[in-house]
Amino acid sequence: MKEVKRPIKKVDGYGLVSGKPVYTDDLAPKNSLVVKILRSPHAFARIKNIDVSKAEALEGVECVLTYKDVPKNRFTRAGQGYPEPSPYDKYILDEYVRYVGDEVAVVAARDEITAEKALKLLDVDYEVLEPVLDFEKSKGSKSIIHPEDDYQSEVFVSSDPKNNIAATYEMSIGDVEGEIEKSDVVIKERFYTQAQAHVMMEPHAAYSYIDMQGRLVIVSSTQVPFHVRRILARALDLPIKKIRVIKPRVGGGFGGKQAIHGEPYVALVTLKTGKPAKVYYTRKEVFESTYTRHPMRFDVTIGADKNGKINVIDVRGLSDTGAYGEHALTTFMVAGSKVLPMYNKVKAVRFGGDVVYTNHAPAGAYRGYGAIQANFAIESAMDMLAYKLNMDPVKLREINMIREKETSPIFKIMGEGREGVDMIVRSCKLDECVEKGAKKIDWENKFKTKKEGKKVKGVGMAIAMQGSGIAKIDMGAATLKLNEDGSFNLLIGATDIGTGSDTILSQIAAEVLNVPTESIIPYSSDTDVTPFDVGAYASSTTYVSGNAVRIAAEKMKEEIIKAGAEYFEVSENEVEFDGKEIKAGERKITLKKLAEVLYYNENQKQLSTTGSYVGEESPPPFMAGYAEVEVDTETGKVDLLNYVAVVDCGTPINPNLAKVQVEGGLAQGIGMAMYEEVKYDKNGRLLTNNLMNYKIPSRVDIKKLNVELVDSYEPTGPFGAKSVGEIGIDTPPAAIANAIYNAVGVRIKDLPITPEKVLRALKEKK
Amino acid sequence: MKIILTINNVKREVEISPSEFLLDVLRRLDYMSVKKGCDTGTCGVCTVLMDGKPVLSCSVLAASADGHEITTIEGLENDPEFKAISNALLEEGADQCGFCSPGLILNVYAMKKELKNPSEEDMKKYLVGNLCRCTGYVPQMRAIKKYFEVKA
Ligand code: FES
Ligand code: FES
């Protein structure tokens, strides 16, 4: 292999580091109207009246929109496959506002200062309603967050809006109660995970204009351009063909841009005024009015025999989707489907619960997507089980975890929103990950060393799995086009949001064609130009889009051979193509020359091929995470001294970029474990609405990350690769909690693990 | 009001409003490498050099930059130090979404001039204001250490 399995630089790297104007706001036309959104100060209210006259009269204001001016089509902002597994519970602007930060009205003005002034001139009369701010009390509460009669939801989502339920899910295999009864050792514990903010460095941004054919063009910092087009078409009542969505470079997403956010507002302004319009969210808006991770509660019961063989896992969950049901069902199902199959030898397993509405900022997609939440609960509970059994937690995993060529019935039962697909795990080096990680952290010694003193060290571990795209649902496609100089355009719907997917997809095409990666010119994504792809989510790009690129390139190779055969006037099986030259016996022509001939001289034609791919299965990447902490018993402060992550992501296409994906994921997971928490006051107002109150890990907080990718080969992946975008985030919460227990014997069961909680637990222990 | 800014060695007279911040003026003048990431001076993506010293352009009133020299990444493209820093980042794959890169590079550039033989801890402290959500910092630090040729 020449081009894959190589740590080449990102193809867009130089443009990024040299600060070229490549992000949405850098590119917006200078004459764009500036769009600002008035947001609700109340957690739950009905708008009785909005007086826009003063704002409209302000010099420089071009348009003011309220709920009276928007199409009344309920939709979901969630960027998912269609029909979406999320309820249609949102208008572009609604008479009801359901959280502090919800959209009330839109102003477009010639500049920012005027737009802001106009916002202040809007006079809104609210009927304040009783909000639901505690997700454990939402179900059946007197306050109904979605009383609307045009609420719509697919049957399989099992929404029950009258009871504040956005989605419900239940599954069960085997005799759960019976197996619990029969178990020698039973662990029964409750865990909580918090809302986490994405904090991608580039805030949400979009601009729009009308093109020369009268079509609406949206340029957006999005992970899902094709979903944006489809959702906008519905929300705005426009045919899909009237909308074009372009994604330039994106400054990070992590799931936070797997939805529409500012797009409908600029679009409406452009449609009303005919003028270009742009929106650039303030950091406060990003915190207050986009997405968080779904907070969840889990009641976990695990039963095992005295030798540590786990017989049964029972998980009862409750998830808080906030004001809108975006990704409600699917994140909840992933909490089960991307954790439970790791323990595939159980005799019985059950997973279920509700996803409820509250009057908090909507929860949405976020790297890990339910899996990290449940991983914390289940992997913490496993640790507790190990201690109860007096067994090494590593050993407990080794006895019970999934291995290569095995399967789990859960793969078939639980998909995302629907049934899943049966699958044998063809590549699984989890055993090797566990073993290597233990060595790297020096588990044998550190786990057992005596725990004493003011500052105590400890180690903890957790294992994780994720997926590679959503099998049988998510499709990606790629088009290759030969240029007259022998280079290729690679048009991909797959959406590079900083992950390096343009680079690795180019590497895949280059490998198949046996050309240098520099001969491939990737372009992503533009709904007019690039073929369809669901976008950057669910760890799909390397596997799903990568396979699409592989297929397109294989077809291109055939086309080149065919064109060579025509050129030499021989049959195709006499022709060879080695990446540089096309040969038939003694005769040969360079690709460059053949391309030129095809363009200008003989038998002229464009060589262009398209490959599409939808996963028949979703091969999970696996990993083992090991944390070493030092706990200050006087202050409760936890120092994360080292984090070892050993990952099976198949054969990485670009080992550097795969590794950085894991490192970035770990840091975000460490943030969730120890630092980050979205907090509200008692009226539902966000307290953590800036980067000072909402702390993400800084350079100083992240000490040592030690990532290793093990040798693995996924036969269904492109050149053996699986996806790697999410797996890195999953283990830190549990591994760190487990390490703290190992150090000082206190068990923190709700995230984040703050010094206050540790100190309180230490005091209670005494 | 009118101020004089020397941006990347080019002196220009700029019309500003007294309440405008340097960040907004620079972006208005098409120095798009200067990014906006927060409202509280906490993210570092708006870093520029003022008379060679790193400042957060979102927190500097444009009026107070009157008469000063401003350097943005656009002004460093041919500078060998810029090439070395950026190449080190590229080689580690530490340019993920890249939104934090220009600000970080300017700060590293200034750090090299300011600190002699910094330890990794010194570097981290110096760069602590440059947040990055993509890389977990570790690959950036690998790159920066390489650039400084400090052995870990
Ligand atoms: S924009 Fe965040 S520090 Fe300046
Ligand atoms: S590379 Fe994305 S924020 Fe640093």
PDB file of C-alpha atoms in Angstrom, chain A residues 303-535:
ATOM      1  CA  GLY A 303     -26.004 -10.151  37.884  1.00  0.00           C
ATOM      2  CA  ALA A 304     -23.031 -12.508  37.795  1.00  0.00           C
ATOM      3  CA  ASP A 305     -21.999 -15.849  39.167  1.00  0.00           C
ATOM      4  CA  LYS A 306     -19.246 -16.010  41.731  1.00  0.00           C
ATOM      5  CA  ASN A 307     -16.629 -16.718  39.102  1.00  0.00           C
ATOM      6  CA  GLY A 308     -17.353 -13.414  37.460  1.00  0.00           C
ATOM      7  CA  LYS A 309     -19.415 -14.676  34.571  1.00  0.00           C
ATOM      8  CA  ILE A 310     -22.060 -12.042  33.879  1.00  0.00           C
ATOM      9  CA  ASN A 311     -25.508 -13.504  33.313  1.00  0.00           C
ATOM     10  CA  VAL A 312     -27.723 -10.497  33.025  1.00  0.00           C
ATOM     11  CA  ILE A 313     -27.666  -6.761  32.469  1.00  0.00           C
ATOM     12  CA  ASP A 314     -30.764  -4.669  32.994  1.00  0.00           C
ATOM     13  CA  VAL A 315     -30.692  -0.960  32.197  1.00  0.00           C
ATOM     14  CA  ARG A 316     -33.548   1.410  32.862  1.00  0.00           C
ATOM     15  CA  GLY A 317     -32.884   4.840  31.418  1.00  0.00           C
ATOM     16  CA  LEU A 318     -34.374   8.291  31.410  1.00  0.00           C
ATOM     17  CA  SER A 319     -33.157  10.926  28.996  1.00  0.00           C
ATOM     18  CA  ASP A 320     -33.774  14.670  28.881  1.00  0.00           C
ATOM     19  CA  THR A 321     -34.217  15.977  25.350  1.00  0.00           C
ATOM     20  CA  GLY A 322     -34.954  19.542  26.407  1.00  0.00           C
ATOM     21  CA  ALA A 323     -37.493  21.636  24.562  1.00  0.00           C
ATOM     22  CA  TYR A 324     -37.447  19.717  21.291  1.00  0.00           C
ATOM     23  CA  GLY A 325     -37.200  16.021  20.569  1.00  0.00           C
ATOM     24  CA  GLU A 326     -34.144  16.170  18.343  1.00  0.00           C
ATOM     25  CA  HIS A 327     -32.194  12.909  18.274  1.00  0.00           C
ATOM     26  CA  ALA A 328     -34.293  11.880  21.276  1.00  0.00           C
ATOM     27  CA  LEU A 329     -34.999   8.273  20.367  1.00  0.00           C
ATOM     28  CA  THR A 330     -31.732   7.529  18.617  1.00  0.00           C
ATOM     29  CA  THR A 331     -29.336   8.820  21.275  1.00  0.00           C
ATOM     30  CA  PHE A 332     -31.304   6.814  23.791  1.00  0.00           C
ATOM     31  CA  MET A 333     -31.163   3.636  21.737  1.00  0.00           C
ATOM     32  CA  VAL A 334     -27.449   4.081  21.110  1.00  0.00           C
ATOM     33  CA  ALA A 335     -26.995   4.178  24.888  1.00  0.00           C
ATOM     34  CA  GLY A 336     -28.035   0.548  24.743  1.00  0.00           C
ATOM     35  CA  SER A 337     -26.913  -0.609  21.347  1.00  0.00           C
ATOM     36  CA  LYS A 338     -23.357   0.709  21.520  1.00  0.00           C
ATOM     37  CA  VAL A 339     -22.548  -0.540  25.011  1.00  0.00           C
ATOM     38  CA  LEU A 340     -24.475  -3.713  25.772  1.00  0.00           C
ATOM     39  CA  PRO A 341     -23.129  -5.832  22.881  1.00  0.00           C
ATOM     40  CA  MET A 342     -19.687  -5.655  24.497  1.00  0.00           C
ATOM     41  CA  TYR A 343     -21.033  -8.118  27.043  1.00  0.00           C
ATOM     42  CA  ASN A 344     -22.413 -10.572  24.555  1.00  0.00           C
ATOM     43  CA  LYS A 345     -22.272 -13.668  26.719  1.00  0.00           C
ATOM     44  CA  VAL A 346     -25.157 -12.718  28.983  1.00  0.00           C
ATOM     45  CA  LYS A 347     -28.234 -14.912  29.127  1.00  0.00           C
ATOM     46  CA  ALA A 348     -30.616 -12.009  29.513  1.00  0.00           C
ATOM     47  CA  VAL A 349     -30.481  -8.328  28.770  1.00  0.00           C
ATOM     48  CA  ARG A 350     -33.020  -5.539  28.946  1.00  0.00           C
ATOM     49  CA  PHE A 351     -32.914  -1.892  28.034  1.00  0.00           C
ATOM     50  CA  GLY A 352     -35.646   0.699  28.041  1.00  0.00           C
ATOM     51  CA  GLY A 353     -37.118   3.928  29.248  1.00  0.00           C
ATOM     52  CA  ASP A 354     -38.409   7.320  28.235  1.00  0.00           C
ATOM     53  CA  VAL A 355     -36.952  10.392  26.640  1.00  0.00           C
ATOM     54  CA  VAL A 356     -38.780  13.354  28.111  1.00  0.00           C
ATOM     55  CA  TYR A 357     -39.222  16.977  27.210  1.00  0.00           C
ATOM     56  CA  THR A 358     -38.170  19.752  29.576  1.00  0.00           C
ATOM     57  CA  ASN A 359     -37.941  23.512  29.207  1.00  0.00           C
ATOM     58  CA  HIS A 360     -34.182  23.418  28.817  1.00  0.00           C
ATOM     59  CA  ALA A 361     -32.108  24.054  25.719  1.00  0.00           C
ATOM     60  CA  PRO A 362     -32.691  21.212  23.293  1.00  0.00           C
ATOM     61  CA  ALA A 363     -30.356  18.275  23.497  1.00  0.00           C
ATOM     62  CA  GLY A 364     -29.080  16.914  20.223  1.00  0.00           C
ATOM     63  CA  ALA A 365     -26.395  14.897  18.560  1.00  0.00           C
ATOM     64  CA  TYR A 366     -23.061  14.919  20.331  1.00  0.00           C
ATOM     65  CA  ARG A 367     -20.029  12.745  19.694  1.00  0.00           C
ATOM     66  CA  GLY A 368     -20.597   9.526  21.567  1.00  0.00           C
ATOM     67  CA  TYR A 369     -24.329   9.974  21.037  1.00  0.00           C
ATOM     68  CA  GLY A 370     -25.766   8.162  24.068  1.00  0.00           C
ATOM     69  CA  ALA A 371     -22.930   5.652  24.172  1.00  0.00           C
ATOM     70  CA  ILE A 372     -20.740   7.794  26.399  1.00  0.00           C
ATOM     71  CA  GLN A 373     -23.606   8.299  28.839  1.00  0.00           C
ATOM     72  CA  ALA A 374     -24.359   4.602  29.162  1.00  0.00           C
ATOM     73  CA  ASN A 375     -20.675   3.734  29.081  1.00  0.00           C
ATOM     74  CA  PHE A 376     -20.185   5.750  32.242  1.00  0.00           C
ATOM     75  CA  ALA A 377     -23.053   3.947  33.953  1.00  0.00           C
ATOM     76  CA  ILE A 378     -22.350   0.413  32.814  1.00  0.00           C
ATOM     77  CA  GLU A 379     -18.567   0.550  32.984  1.00  0.00           C
ATOM     78  CA  SER A 380     -18.777   2.067  36.469  1.00  0.00           C
ATOM     79  CA  ALA A 381     -21.181  -0.682  37.498  1.00  0.00           C
ATOM     80  CA  MET A 382     -18.813  -3.300  36.053  1.00  0.00           C
ATOM     81  CA  ASP A 383     -16.058  -1.893  38.212  1.00  0.00           C
ATOM     82  CA  MET A 384     -18.296  -2.143  41.264  1.00  0.00           C
ATOM     83  CA  LEU A 385     -19.104  -5.703  40.337  1.00  0.00           C
ATOM     84  CA  ALA A 386     -15.399  -6.532  40.070  1.00  0.00           C
ATOM     85  CA  TYR A 387     -14.744  -5.164  43.551  1.00  0.00           C
ATOM     86  CA  LYS A 388     -17.713  -7.007  44.943  1.00  0.00           C
ATOM     87  CA  LEU A 389     -16.425 -10.209  43.373  1.00  0.00           C
ATOM     88  CA  ASN A 390     -12.965  -9.384  44.624  1.00  0.00           C
ATOM     89  CA  MET A 391     -11.794  -9.745  41.080  1.00  0.00           C
ATOM     90  CA  ASP A 392      -9.469  -7.595  39.008  1.00  0.00           C
ATOM     91  CA  PRO A 393     -11.648  -5.356  36.783  1.00  0.00           C
ATOM     92  CA  VAL A 394      -9.422  -6.239  33.825  1.00  0.00           C
ATOM     93  CA  LYS A 395     -10.066  -9.905  34.431  1.00  0.00           C
ATOM     94  CA  LEU A 396     -13.802  -9.297  34.660  1.00  0.00           C
ATOM     95  CA  ARG A 397     -13.737  -7.684  31.218  1.00  0.00           C
ATOM     96  CA  GLU A 398     -11.612 -10.482  29.804  1.00  0.00           C
ATOM     97  CA  ILE A 399     -14.077 -13.102  30.949  1.00  0.00           C
ATOM     98  CA  ASN A 400     -17.114 -11.361  29.590  1.00  0.00           C
ATOM     99  CA  MET A 401     -16.243  -9.153  26.661  1.00  0.00           C
ATOM    100  CA  ILE A 402     -16.973  -9.693  22.995  1.00  0.00           C
ATOM    101  CA  ARG A 403     -14.295 -11.135  20.751  1.00  0.00           C
ATOM    102  CA  GLU A 404     -13.533 -11.387  17.082  1.00  0.00           C
ATOM    103  CA  LYS A 405     -15.942 -13.497  14.995  1.00  0.00           C
ATOM    104  CA  GLU A 406     -18.597 -13.305  17.699  1.00  0.00           C
ATOM    105  CA  THR A 407     -21.946 -11.577  17.600  1.00  0.00           C
ATOM    106  CA  SER A 408     -24.628 -10.205  19.872  1.00  0.00           C
ATOM    107  CA  PRO A 409     -28.385 -10.479  19.404  1.00  0.00           C
ATOM    108  CA  ILE A 410     -28.581  -6.775  20.167  1.00  0.00           C
ATOM    109  CA  PHE A 411     -27.099  -5.892  16.779  1.00  0.00           C
ATOM    110  CA  LYS A 412     -30.250  -7.151  15.135  1.00  0.00           C
ATOM    111  CA  ILE A 413     -32.729  -5.871  17.697  1.00  0.00           C
ATOM    112  CA  MET A 414     -31.426  -2.360  18.197  1.00  0.00           C
ATOM    113  CA  GLY A 415     -30.558  -0.108  15.309  1.00  0.00           C
ATOM    114  CA  GLU A 416     -30.883   3.638  15.308  1.00  0.00           C
ATOM    115  CA  GLY A 417     -34.530   4.358  15.642  1.00  0.00           C
ATOM    116  CA  ARG A 418     -35.370   1.048  14.021  1.00  0.00           C
ATOM    117  CA  GLU A 419     -34.359  -2.530  14.051  1.00  0.00           C
ATOM    118  CA  GLY A 420     -30.666  -3.034  13.471  1.00  0.00           C
ATOM    119  CA  VAL A 421     -28.812  -5.582  11.380  1.00  0.00           C
ATOM    120  CA  ASP A 422     -27.421  -8.941  12.228  1.00  0.00           C
ATOM    121  CA  MET A 423     -23.693  -8.863  12.165  1.00  0.00           C
ATOM    122  CA  ILE A 424     -20.703 -10.919  13.079  1.00  0.00           C
ATOM    123  CA  VAL A 425     -17.898  -8.797  14.421  1.00  0.00           C
ATOM    124  CA  ARG A 426     -15.291  -9.520  11.798  1.00  0.00           C
ATOM    125  CA  SER A 427     -12.600  -7.364  13.354  1.00  0.00           C
ATOM    126  CA  CYS A 428     -12.289  -7.037  17.105  1.00  0.00           C
ATOM    127  CA  LYS A 429      -8.981  -6.605  18.827  1.00  0.00           C
ATOM    128  CA  LEU A 430     -10.588  -5.513  22.078  1.00  0.00           C
ATOM    129  CA  ASP A 431      -8.710  -8.272  23.911  1.00  0.00           C
ATOM    130  CA  GLU A 432      -5.438  -6.899  22.627  1.00  0.00           C
ATOM    131  CA  CYS A 433      -6.500  -3.340  23.519  1.00  0.00           C
ATOM    132  CA  VAL A 434      -7.250  -4.410  27.083  1.00  0.00           C
ATOM    133  CA  GLU A 435      -3.993  -6.295  27.428  1.00  0.00           C
ATOM    134  CA  LYS A 436      -1.787  -3.624  25.880  1.00  0.00           C
ATOM    135  CA  GLY A 437      -3.431  -0.841  27.825  1.00  0.00           C
ATOM    136  CA  ALA A 438      -2.899  -2.690  31.094  1.00  0.00           C
ATOM    137  CA  LYS A 439       0.782  -3.024  30.297  1.00  0.00           C
ATOM    138  CA  LYS A 440       1.182   0.570  29.253  1.00  0.00           C
ATOM    139  CA  ILE A 441      -0.312   1.932  32.439  1.00  0.00           C
ATOM    140  CA  ASP A 442       1.435  -0.712  34.543  1.00  0.00           C
ATOM    141  CA  TRP A 443      -1.867  -1.949  35.869  1.00  0.00           C
ATOM    142  CA  GLU A 444      -0.496  -4.962  37.735  1.00  0.00           C
ATOM    143  CA  ASN A 445       1.524  -2.771  40.057  1.00  0.00           C
ATOM    144  CA  LYS A 446      -0.533   0.349  40.229  1.00  0.00           C
ATOM    145  CA  PHE A 447      -3.875  -1.299  40.817  1.00  0.00           C
ATOM    146  CA  LYS A 448      -2.623  -3.093  43.882  1.00  0.00           C
ATOM    147  CA  THR A 449      -0.230  -0.615  45.452  1.00  0.00           C
ATOM    148  CA  LYS A 450      -1.107   0.521  48.904  1.00  0.00           C
ATOM    149  CA  LYS A 451      -3.361   3.528  48.953  1.00  0.00           C
ATOM    150  CA  GLU A 452      -2.303   5.923  51.645  1.00  0.00           C
ATOM    151  CA  GLY A 453      -1.184   9.474  52.291  1.00  0.00           C
ATOM    152  CA  LYS A 454      -2.580  12.879  51.557  1.00  0.00           C
ATOM    153  CA  LYS A 455      -2.324  12.477  47.819  1.00  0.00           C
ATOM    154  CA  VAL A 456      -3.278   9.046  46.615  1.00  0.00           C
ATOM    155  CA  LYS A 457      -2.837   7.547  43.199  1.00  0.00           C
ATOM    156  CA  GLY A 458      -5.113   5.064  41.558  1.00  0.00           C
ATOM    157  CA  VAL A 459      -5.902   3.473  38.223  1.00  0.00           C
ATOM    158  CA  GLY A 460      -9.178   2.667  36.544  1.00  0.00           C
ATOM    159  CA  MET A 461     -10.262   1.314  33.227  1.00  0.00           C
ATOM    160  CA  ALA A 462     -13.209   1.020  30.894  1.00  0.00           C
ATOM    161  CA  ILE A 463     -13.847  -0.530  27.512  1.00  0.00           C
ATOM    162  CA  ALA A 464     -15.942   0.906  24.706  1.00  0.00           C
ATOM    163  CA  MET A 465     -17.346   0.307  21.280  1.00  0.00           C
ATOM    164  CA  GLN A 466     -19.028   2.566  18.763  1.00  0.00           C
ATOM    165  CA  GLY A 467     -20.130   1.961  15.166  1.00  0.00           C
ATOM    166  CA  SER A 468     -19.137   2.778  11.617  1.00  0.00           C
ATOM    167  CA  GLY A 469     -22.161   4.533  10.174  1.00  0.00           C
ATOM    168  CA  ILE A 470     -25.783   3.473  10.430  1.00  0.00           C
ATOM    169  CA  ALA A 471     -26.210   0.204   8.585  1.00  0.00           C
ATOM    170  CA  LYS A 472     -28.837   0.072   5.829  1.00  0.00           C
ATOM    171  CA  ILE A 473     -29.813   3.695   6.425  1.00  0.00           C
ATOM    172  CA  ASP A 474     -26.918   6.040   5.833  1.00  0.00           C
ATOM    173  CA  MET A 475     -25.665   6.306   2.278  1.00  0.00           C
ATOM    174  CA  GLY A 476     -22.619   8.086   0.994  1.00  0.00           C
ATOM    175  CA  ALA A 477     -21.610   8.653  -2.604  1.00  0.00           C
ATOM    176  CA  ALA A 478     -18.566   9.943  -4.427  1.00  0.00           C
ATOM    177  CA  THR A 479     -17.818  10.979  -7.985  1.00  0.00           C
ATOM    178  CA  LEU A 480     -14.431  10.890  -9.672  1.00  0.00           C
ATOM    179  CA  LYS A 481     -13.787  12.904 -12.784  1.00  0.00           C
ATOM    180  CA  LEU A 482     -10.670  12.610 -14.907  1.00  0.00           C
ATOM    181  CA  ASN A 483      -9.080  15.897 -15.922  1.00  0.00           C
ATOM    182  CA  GLU A 484      -7.065  16.464 -19.076  1.00  0.00           C
ATOM    183  CA  ASP A 485      -3.785  16.489 -17.156  1.00  0.00           C
ATOM    184  CA  GLY A 486      -4.438  13.111 -15.590  1.00  0.00           C
ATOM    185  CA  SER A 487      -5.558  14.521 -12.245  1.00  0.00           C
ATOM    186  CA  PHE A 488      -8.934  13.666 -10.762  1.00  0.00           C
ATOM    187  CA  ASN A 489     -11.633  15.689  -9.121  1.00  0.00           C
ATOM    188  CA  LEU A 490     -13.084  13.798  -6.203  1.00  0.00           C
ATOM    189  CA  LEU A 491     -16.543  15.139  -5.475  1.00  0.00           C
ATOM    190  CA  ILE A 492     -17.819  13.975  -2.140  1.00  0.00           C
ATOM    191  CA  GLY A 493     -20.965  14.657  -0.243  1.00  0.00           C
ATOM    192  CA  ALA A 494     -19.070  13.546   2.861  1.00  0.00           C
ATOM    193  CA  THR A 495     -18.556  16.577   4.968  1.00  0.00           C
ATOM    194  CA  ASP A 496     -15.110  17.410   6.264  1.00  0.00           C
ATOM    195  CA  ILE A 497     -15.660  19.421   9.440  1.00  0.00           C
ATOM    196  CA  GLY A 498     -12.022  19.385  10.446  1.00  0.00           C
ATOM    197  CA  THR A 499     -11.692  15.649  10.804  1.00  0.00           C
ATOM    198  CA  GLY A 500      -9.464  15.288   7.763  1.00  0.00           C
ATOM    199  CA  SER A 501     -11.984  13.325   5.744  1.00  0.00           C
ATOM    200  CA  ASP A 502     -11.124  15.146   2.494  1.00  0.00           C
ATOM    201  CA  THR A 503      -7.603  13.876   3.028  1.00  0.00           C
ATOM    202  CA  ILE A 504      -8.323  10.275   3.875  1.00  0.00           C
ATOM    203  CA  LEU A 505     -10.926   9.966   1.124  1.00  0.00           C
ATOM    204  CA  SER A 506      -8.361  11.284  -1.354  1.00  0.00           C
ATOM    205  CA  GLN A 507      -5.884   8.736  -0.040  1.00  0.00           C
ATOM    206  CA  ILE A 508      -8.402   5.953  -0.643  1.00  0.00           C
ATOM    207  CA  ALA A 509      -9.031   7.076  -4.225  1.00  0.00           C
ATOM    208  CA  ALA A 510      -5.309   7.422  -4.846  1.00  0.00           C
ATOM    209  CA  GLU A 511      -4.596   3.969  -3.472  1.00  0.00           C
ATOM    210  CA  VAL A 512      -7.146   2.312  -5.748  1.00  0.00           C
ATOM    211  CA  LEU A 513      -5.911   4.197  -8.792  1.00  0.00           C
ATOM    212  CA  ASN A 514      -2.279   3.813  -7.784  1.00  0.00           C
ATOM    213  CA  VAL A 515      -1.705   7.532  -8.264  1.00  0.00           C
ATOM    214  CA  PRO A 516      -0.184   9.942  -5.753  1.00  0.00           C
ATOM    215  CA  THR A 517      -2.703  11.565  -3.408  1.00  0.00           C
ATOM    216  CA  GLU A 518      -1.660  14.929  -4.878  1.00  0.00           C
ATOM    217  CA  SER A 519      -3.355  13.877  -8.124  1.00  0.00           C
ATOM    218  CA  ILE A 520      -6.698  13.850  -6.339  1.00  0.00           C
ATOM    219  CA  ILE A 521      -8.523  17.146  -5.861  1.00  0.00           C
ATOM    220  CA  PRO A 522     -11.236  16.652  -3.250  1.00  0.00           C
ATOM    221  CA  TYR A 523     -14.268  18.878  -2.990  1.00  0.00           C
ATOM    222  CA  SER A 524     -16.875  18.656  -0.255  1.00  0.00           C
ATOM    223  CA  SER A 525     -19.735  19.433  -0.121  1.00  0.00           C
ATOM    224  CA  ASP A 526     -22.242  21.214  -2.294  1.00  0.00           C
ATOM    225  CA  THR A 527     -25.688  19.803  -2.936  1.00  0.00           C
ATOM    226  CA  ASP A 528     -25.580  21.063  -6.546  1.00  0.00           C
ATOM    227  CA  VAL A 529     -22.226  19.573  -7.377  1.00  0.00           C
ATOM    228  CA  THR A 530     -21.314  16.677  -5.103  1.00  0.00           C
ATOM    229  CA  PRO A 531     -23.298  13.457  -4.931  1.00  0.00           C
ATOM    230  CA  PHE A 532     -25.438  12.674  -1.907  1.00  0.00           C
ATOM    231  CA  ASP A 533     -23.987  11.799   1.449  1.00  0.00           C
ATOM    232  CA  VAL A 534     -25.783  11.877   4.765  1.00  0.00           C
ATOM    233  CA  GLY A 535     -22.926  13.891   6.225  1.00  0.00           C
TER     234      GLY A 535
END
